[in-house]
PDB file of N, CA and C in Angstrom:
ATOM      1  N   MET A  24      14.406  71.044  17.436  1.00 59.00           N
ATOM      2  CA  MET A  24      14.982  71.698  16.935  1.00 59.00           C
ATOM      3  C   MET A  24      15.772  72.792  18.591  1.00 59.00           C
ATOM      4  N   VAL A  25      16.880  72.588  18.534  1.00 72.00           N
ATOM      5  CA  VAL A  25      17.289  73.332  19.663  1.00 72.00           C
ATOM      6  C   VAL A  25      16.968  74.699  20.083  1.00 72.00           C
ATOM      7  N   ASP A  26      16.781  75.604  20.829  1.00 91.00           N
ATOM      8  CA  ASP A  26      16.760  76.956  21.064  1.00 91.00           C
ATOM      9  C   ASP A  26      18.050  77.799  20.482  1.00 91.00           C
ATOM     10  N   PHE A  27      17.721  78.776  19.620  1.00 91.00           N
ATOM     11  CA  PHE A  27      18.627  79.533  19.656  1.00 91.00           C
ATOM     12  C   PHE A  27      19.292  80.241  20.794  1.00 91.00           C
ATOM     13  N   VAL A  28      18.536  80.498  21.585  1.00 90.00           N
ATOM     14  CA  VAL A  28      19.394  81.014  22.799  1.00 90.00           C
ATOM     15  C   VAL A  28      19.943  80.634  23.632  1.00 90.00           C
ATOM     16  N   SER A  29      19.596  79.137  23.651  1.00 92.00           N
ATOM     17  CA  SER A  29      20.818  78.025  24.031  1.00 92.00           C
ATOM     18  C   SER A  29      21.972  78.056  23.216  1.00 92.00           C
ATOM     19  N   TYR A  30      22.093  77.886  22.028  1.00 94.00           N
ATOM     20  CA  TYR A  30      23.425  78.042  21.120  1.00 94.00           C
ATOM     21  C   TYR A  30      23.874  79.138  21.448  1.00 94.00           C
ATOM     22  N   SER A  31      23.352  80.404  21.444  1.00 94.00           N
ATOM     23  CA  SER A  31      24.081  81.570  21.606  1.00 94.00           C
ATOM     24  C   SER A  31      24.667  81.864  22.885  1.00 94.00           C
ATOM     25  N   LEU A  32      24.343  81.117  23.931  1.00 94.00           N
ATOM     26  CA  LEU A  32      24.772  81.117  25.412  1.00 94.00           C
ATOM     27  C   LEU A  32      25.958  80.190  25.303  1.00 94.00           C
ATOM     28  N   VAL A  33      26.244  79.184  24.707  1.00 94.00           N
ATOM     29  CA  VAL A  33      26.954  78.381  24.895  1.00 94.00           C
ATOM     30  C   VAL A  33      28.153  78.941  23.861  1.00 94.00           C
ATOM     31  N   ILE A  34      28.007  79.927  22.744  1.00 96.00           N
ATOM     32  CA  ILE A  34      29.248  80.592  21.918  1.00 96.00           C
ATOM     33  C   ILE A  34      29.859  81.427  22.894  1.00 96.00           C
ATOM     34  N   VAL A  35      28.559  82.390  23.727  1.00 97.00           N
ATOM     35  CA  VAL A  35      29.817  83.182  24.523  1.00 97.00           C
ATOM     36  C   VAL A  35      30.473  82.676  25.210  1.00 97.00           C
ATOM     37  N   THR A  36      29.887  81.505  26.287  1.00 98.00           N
ATOM     38  CA  THR A  36      30.524  80.939  27.140  1.00 98.00           C
ATOM     39  C   THR A  36      32.123  80.483  26.748  1.00 98.00           C
ATOM     40  N   CYS A  37      32.342  79.976  25.443  1.00 98.00           N
ATOM     41  CA  CYS A  37      33.372  79.487  24.870  1.00 98.00           C
ATOM     42  C   CYS A  37      33.919  80.323  24.466  1.00 98.00           C
ATOM     43  N   PHE A  38      33.336  81.367  23.927  1.00 97.00           N
ATOM     44  CA  PHE A  38      34.157  82.688  23.457  1.00 97.00           C
ATOM     45  C   PHE A  38      34.968  83.346  24.622  1.00 97.00           C
ATOM     46  N   CYS A  39      34.010  83.715  25.934  1.00 98.00           N
ATOM     47  CA  CYS A  39      34.832  84.030  26.981  1.00 98.00           C
ATOM     48  C   CYS A  39      36.153  82.982  27.799  1.00 98.00           C
ATOM     49  N   PHE A  40      35.594  81.922  27.664  1.00 97.00           N
ATOM     50  CA  PHE A  40      36.741  80.844  28.252  1.00 97.00           C
ATOM     51  C   PHE A  40      37.908  81.246  27.159  1.00 97.00           C
ATOM     52  N   GLY A  41      37.700  81.129  25.555  1.00 97.00           N
ATOM     53  CA  GLY A  41      38.922  81.080  24.952  1.00 97.00           C
ATOM     54  C   GLY A  41      39.640  82.347  25.254  1.00 97.00           C
ATOM     55  N   LEU A  42      39.067  83.705  25.559  1.00 97.00           N
ATOM     56  CA  LEU A  42      39.770  84.704  25.679  1.00 97.00           C
ATOM     57  C   LEU A  42      40.239  84.451  27.266  1.00 97.00           C
ATOM     58  N   ILE A  43      39.941  84.308  28.502  1.00 98.00           N
ATOM     59  CA  ILE A  43      40.664  84.175  29.320  1.00 98.00           C
ATOM     60  C   ILE A  43      42.001  83.325  29.313  1.00 98.00           C
ATOM     61  N   VAL A  44      41.738  81.921  28.774  1.00 98.00           N
ATOM     62  CA  VAL A  44      42.815  81.217  28.416  1.00 98.00           C
ATOM     63  C   VAL A  44      43.744  81.588  28.094  1.00 98.00           C
ATOM     64  N   SER A  45      43.488  82.179  26.706  1.00 98.00           N
ATOM     65  CA  SER A  45      44.557  83.057  25.717  1.00 98.00           C
ATOM     66  C   SER A  45      45.531  84.093  26.667  1.00 98.00           C
ATOM     67  N   PHE A  46      44.765  84.934  27.448  1.00 97.00           N
ATOM     68  CA  PHE A  46      45.265  85.691  28.458  1.00 97.00           C
ATOM     69  C   PHE A  46      46.124  85.115  29.076  1.00 97.00           C
ATOM     70  N   GLN A  47      46.115  84.037  29.634  1.00 98.00           N
ATOM     71  CA  GLN A  47      46.858  83.498  30.868  1.00 98.00           C
ATOM     72  C   GLN A  47      47.927  83.328  30.267  1.00 98.00           C
ATOM     73  N   ILE A  48      47.946  82.408  29.295  1.00 97.00           N
ATOM     74  CA  ILE A  48      48.917  81.850  28.523  1.00 97.00           C
ATOM     75  C   ILE A  48      50.106  82.799  27.863  1.00 97.00           C
ATOM     76  N   ALA A  49      49.208  83.838  27.604  1.00 97.00           N
ATOM     77  CA  ALA A  49      50.197  85.080  27.409  1.00 97.00           C
ATOM     78  C   ALA A  49      50.877  85.474  28.281  1.00 97.00           C
ATOM     79  N   HIS A  50      50.159  85.988  29.746  1.00 97.00           N
ATOM     80  CA  HIS A  50      50.879  86.180  30.826  1.00 97.00           C
ATOM     81  C   HIS A  50      51.672  85.249  31.140  1.00 97.00           C
ATOM     82  N   ILE A  51      51.781  83.781  31.354  1.00 97.00           N
ATOM     83  CA  ILE A  51      52.885  83.358  31.849  1.00 97.00           C
ATOM     84  C   ILE A  51      53.950  83.257  31.220  1.00 97.00           C
ATOM     85  N   HIS A  52      54.012  83.591  29.505  1.00 95.00           N
ATOM     86  CA  HIS A  52      54.907  83.183  28.769  1.00 95.00           C
ATOM     87  C   HIS A  52      55.964  84.410  28.928  1.00 95.00           C
ATOM     88  N   TYR A  53      54.932  85.716  28.925  1.00 93.00           N
ATOM     89  CA  TYR A  53      55.796  87.098  29.343  1.00 93.00           C
ATOM     90  C   TYR A  53      56.344  87.128  30.932  1.00 93.00           C
ATOM     91  N   CYS A  54      55.767  86.398  31.835  1.00 94.00           N
ATOM     92  CA  CYS A  54      56.387  86.172  32.881  1.00 94.00           C
ATOM     93  C   CYS A  54      57.733  85.782  33.035  1.00 94.00           C
ATOM     94  N   ARG A  55      57.870  84.509  32.304  1.00 94.00           N
ATOM     95  CA  ARG A  55      58.916  83.436  32.215  1.00 94.00           C
ATOM     96  C   ARG A  55      60.160  84.040  31.401  1.00 94.00           C
ATOM     97  N   LYS A  56      59.614  85.124  30.163  1.00 90.00           N
ATOM     98  CA  LYS A  56      60.556  85.951  29.430  1.00 90.00           C
ATOM     99  C   LYS A  56      61.120  86.735  30.281  1.00 90.00           C
ATOM    100  N   LEU A  57      60.298  87.352  31.196  1.00 90.00           N
ATOM    101  CA  LEU A  57      61.029  88.530  31.817  1.00 90.00           C
ATOM    102  C   LEU A  57      62.018  88.015  33.192  1.00 90.00           C
ATOM    103  N   THR A  58      61.299  86.861  33.659  1.00 92.00           N
ATOM    104  CA  THR A  58      62.781  86.279  34.808  1.00 92.00           C
ATOM    105  C   THR A  58      63.587  85.881  34.529  1.00 92.00           C
ATOM    106  N   THR A  59      63.442  85.297  32.955  1.00 90.00           N
ATOM    107  CA  THR A  59      64.769  84.915  32.352  1.00 90.00           C
ATOM    108  C   THR A  59      65.602  86.227  32.135  1.00 90.00           C
ATOM    109  N   LEU A  60      65.197  87.428  31.479  1.00 89.00           N
ATOM    110  CA  LEU A  60      65.947  88.581  31.560  1.00 89.00           C
ATOM    111  C   LEU A  60      66.575  89.076  33.043  1.00 89.00           C
ATOM    112  N   VAL A  61      65.593  89.228  33.828  1.00 89.00           N
ATOM    113  CA  VAL A  61      66.098  89.604  35.263  1.00 89.00           C
ATOM    114  C   VAL A  61      67.337  88.659  35.644  1.00 89.00           C
ATOM    115  N   ARG A  62      67.302  87.390  35.530  1.00 90.00           N
ATOM    116  CA  ARG A  62      68.192  86.452  36.289  1.00 90.00           C
ATOM    117  C   ARG A  62      69.307  86.778  35.330  1.00 90.00           C
ATOM    118  N   ARG A  63      69.362  86.955  34.311  1.00 89.00           N
ATOM    119  CA  ARG A  63      70.585  87.274  33.313  1.00 89.00           C
ATOM    120  C   ARG A  63      71.403  88.669  33.698  1.00 89.00           C
ATOM    121  N   SER A  64      70.551  89.650  33.997  1.00 89.00           N
ATOM    122  CA  SER A  64      70.850  90.782  34.412  1.00 89.00           C
ATOM    123  C   SER A  64      71.248  91.074  35.871  1.00 89.00           C
ATOM    124  N   VAL A  65      70.823  89.887  36.632  1.00 89.00           N
ATOM    125  CA  VAL A  65      71.102  90.182  38.388  1.00 89.00           C
ATOM    126  C   VAL A  65      72.982  89.489  38.120  1.00 89.00           C
ATOM    127  N   SER A  66      73.050  88.431  37.425  1.00 90.00           N
ATOM    128  CA  SER A  66      74.241  87.435  36.888  1.00 90.00           C
ATOM    129  C   SER A  66      75.215  88.373  36.352  1.00 90.00           C
ATOM    130  N   THR A  67      74.794  89.275  35.603  1.00 89.00           N
ATOM    131  CA  THR A  67      75.809  90.187  34.591  1.00 89.00           C
ATOM    132  C   THR A  67      76.113  91.486  35.227  1.00 89.00           C
ATOM    133  N   LYS A  68      75.372  91.689  36.532  1.00 89.00           N
ATOM    134  CA  LYS A  68      75.131  93.179  37.086  1.00 89.00           C
ATOM    135  C   LYS A  68      75.160  94.337  36.378  1.00 89.00           C
ATOM    136  N   THR A  69      74.247  93.867  35.273  1.00 89.00           N
ATOM    137  CA  THR A  69      73.970  95.125  34.503  1.00 89.00           C
ATOM    138  C   THR A  69      72.691  95.153  33.677  1.00 89.00           C
ATOM    139  N   ILE A  70      72.353  96.161  32.793  1.00 88.00           N
ATOM    140  CA  ILE A  70      71.036  95.811  32.298  1.00 88.00           C
ATOM    141  C   ILE A  70      71.234  95.750  30.737  1.00 88.00           C
ATOM    142  N   ALA A  71      72.582  94.975  30.825  1.00 88.00           N
ATOM    143  CA  ALA A  71      72.648  94.982  29.287  1.00 88.00           C
ATOM    144  C   ALA A  71      71.638  93.641  28.462  1.00 88.00           C
ATOM    145  N   PRO A  72      71.600  93.146  29.313  1.00 85.00           N
ATOM    146  CA  PRO A  72      70.388  91.724  28.714  1.00 85.00           C
ATOM    147  C   PRO A  72      69.276  92.166  27.896  1.00 85.00           C
ATOM    148  N   VAL A  73      68.602  93.041  29.184  1.00 85.00           N
ATOM    149  CA  VAL A  73      67.405  93.990  28.883  1.00 85.00           C
ATOM    150  C   VAL A  73      67.247  94.923  28.043  1.00 85.00           C
ATOM    151  N   LEU A  74      68.558  95.583  27.835  1.00 85.00           N
ATOM    152  CA  LEU A  74      68.720  96.800  26.699  1.00 85.00           C
ATOM    153  C   LEU A  74      68.970  95.952  25.140  1.00 85.00           C
ATOM    154  N   ALA A  75      69.887  94.797  24.955  1.00 86.00           N
ATOM    155  CA  ALA A  75      69.630  93.756  23.929  1.00 86.00           C
ATOM    156  C   ALA A  75      68.328  93.628  23.757  1.00 86.00           C
ATOM    157  N   GLU A  76      67.741  92.703  24.312  1.00 84.00           N
ATOM    158  CA  GLU A  76      66.393  92.288  24.434  1.00 84.00           C
ATOM    159  C   GLU A  76      65.330  93.234  23.723  1.00 84.00           C
ATOM    160  N   TYR A  77      65.488  94.802  24.143  1.00 83.00           N
ATOM    161  CA  TYR A  77      64.767  95.570  23.417  1.00 83.00           C
ATOM    162  C   TYR A  77      65.345  95.987  22.291  1.00 83.00           C
ATOM    163  N   GLU A  78      66.528  96.056  21.799  1.00 86.00           N
ATOM    164  CA  GLU A  78      66.767  96.324  20.230  1.00 86.00           C
ATOM    165  C   GLU A  78      66.148  95.199  19.539  1.00 86.00           C
ATOM    166  N   ALA A  79      66.303  94.155  20.004  1.00 85.00           N
ATOM    167  CA  ALA A  79      66.208  92.991  19.051  1.00 85.00           C
ATOM    168  C   ALA A  79      64.573  92.856  18.769  1.00 85.00           C
ATOM    169  N   LEU A  80      63.646  93.470  19.557  1.00 80.00           N
ATOM    170  CA  LEU A  80      62.283  93.422  19.560  1.00 80.00           C
ATOM    171  C   LEU A  80      61.545  94.722  18.427  1.00 80.00           C
ATOM    172  N   LYS A  81      62.946  95.856  18.400  1.00 82.00           N
ATOM    173  CA  LYS A  81      62.309  97.210  17.969  1.00 82.00           C
ATOM    174  C   LYS A  81      62.285  96.850  16.310  1.00 82.00           C
ATOM    175  N   PRO A  82      61.156  97.423  15.406  1.00 79.00           N
ATOM    176  CA  PRO A  82      61.141  97.044  14.075  1.00 79.00           C
ATOM    177  C   PRO A  82      62.523  97.631  13.434  1.00 79.00           C
ATOM    178  N   LYS A  83      62.593  97.043  12.405  1.00 72.00           N
ATOM    179  CA  LYS A  83      64.179  97.189  11.513  1.00 72.00           C
ATOM    180  C   LYS A  83      63.376  98.173  10.474  1.00 72.00           C
ATOM    181  N   LYS A  84      64.303  99.490  10.244  1.00 67.00           N
ATOM    182  CA  LYS A  84      63.709 100.365   9.724  1.00 67.00           C
ATOM    183  C   LYS A  84      64.376 100.394   7.918  1.00 67.00           C
TER     184      LYS A  84
END
């Protein structure tokens, strides 16, 4: 029978790696989205794309 402590260490390690990977994926996603918005803002020379994205993300009432 495998030791309960060994299973617990494996579970904690997998959980920590999962948190790190999910944080990195979310960070990459939002950095790419921000880069796209900045490029659009620079090309149009206005902050309208940022404001449009902000309005799209606001909850509808």
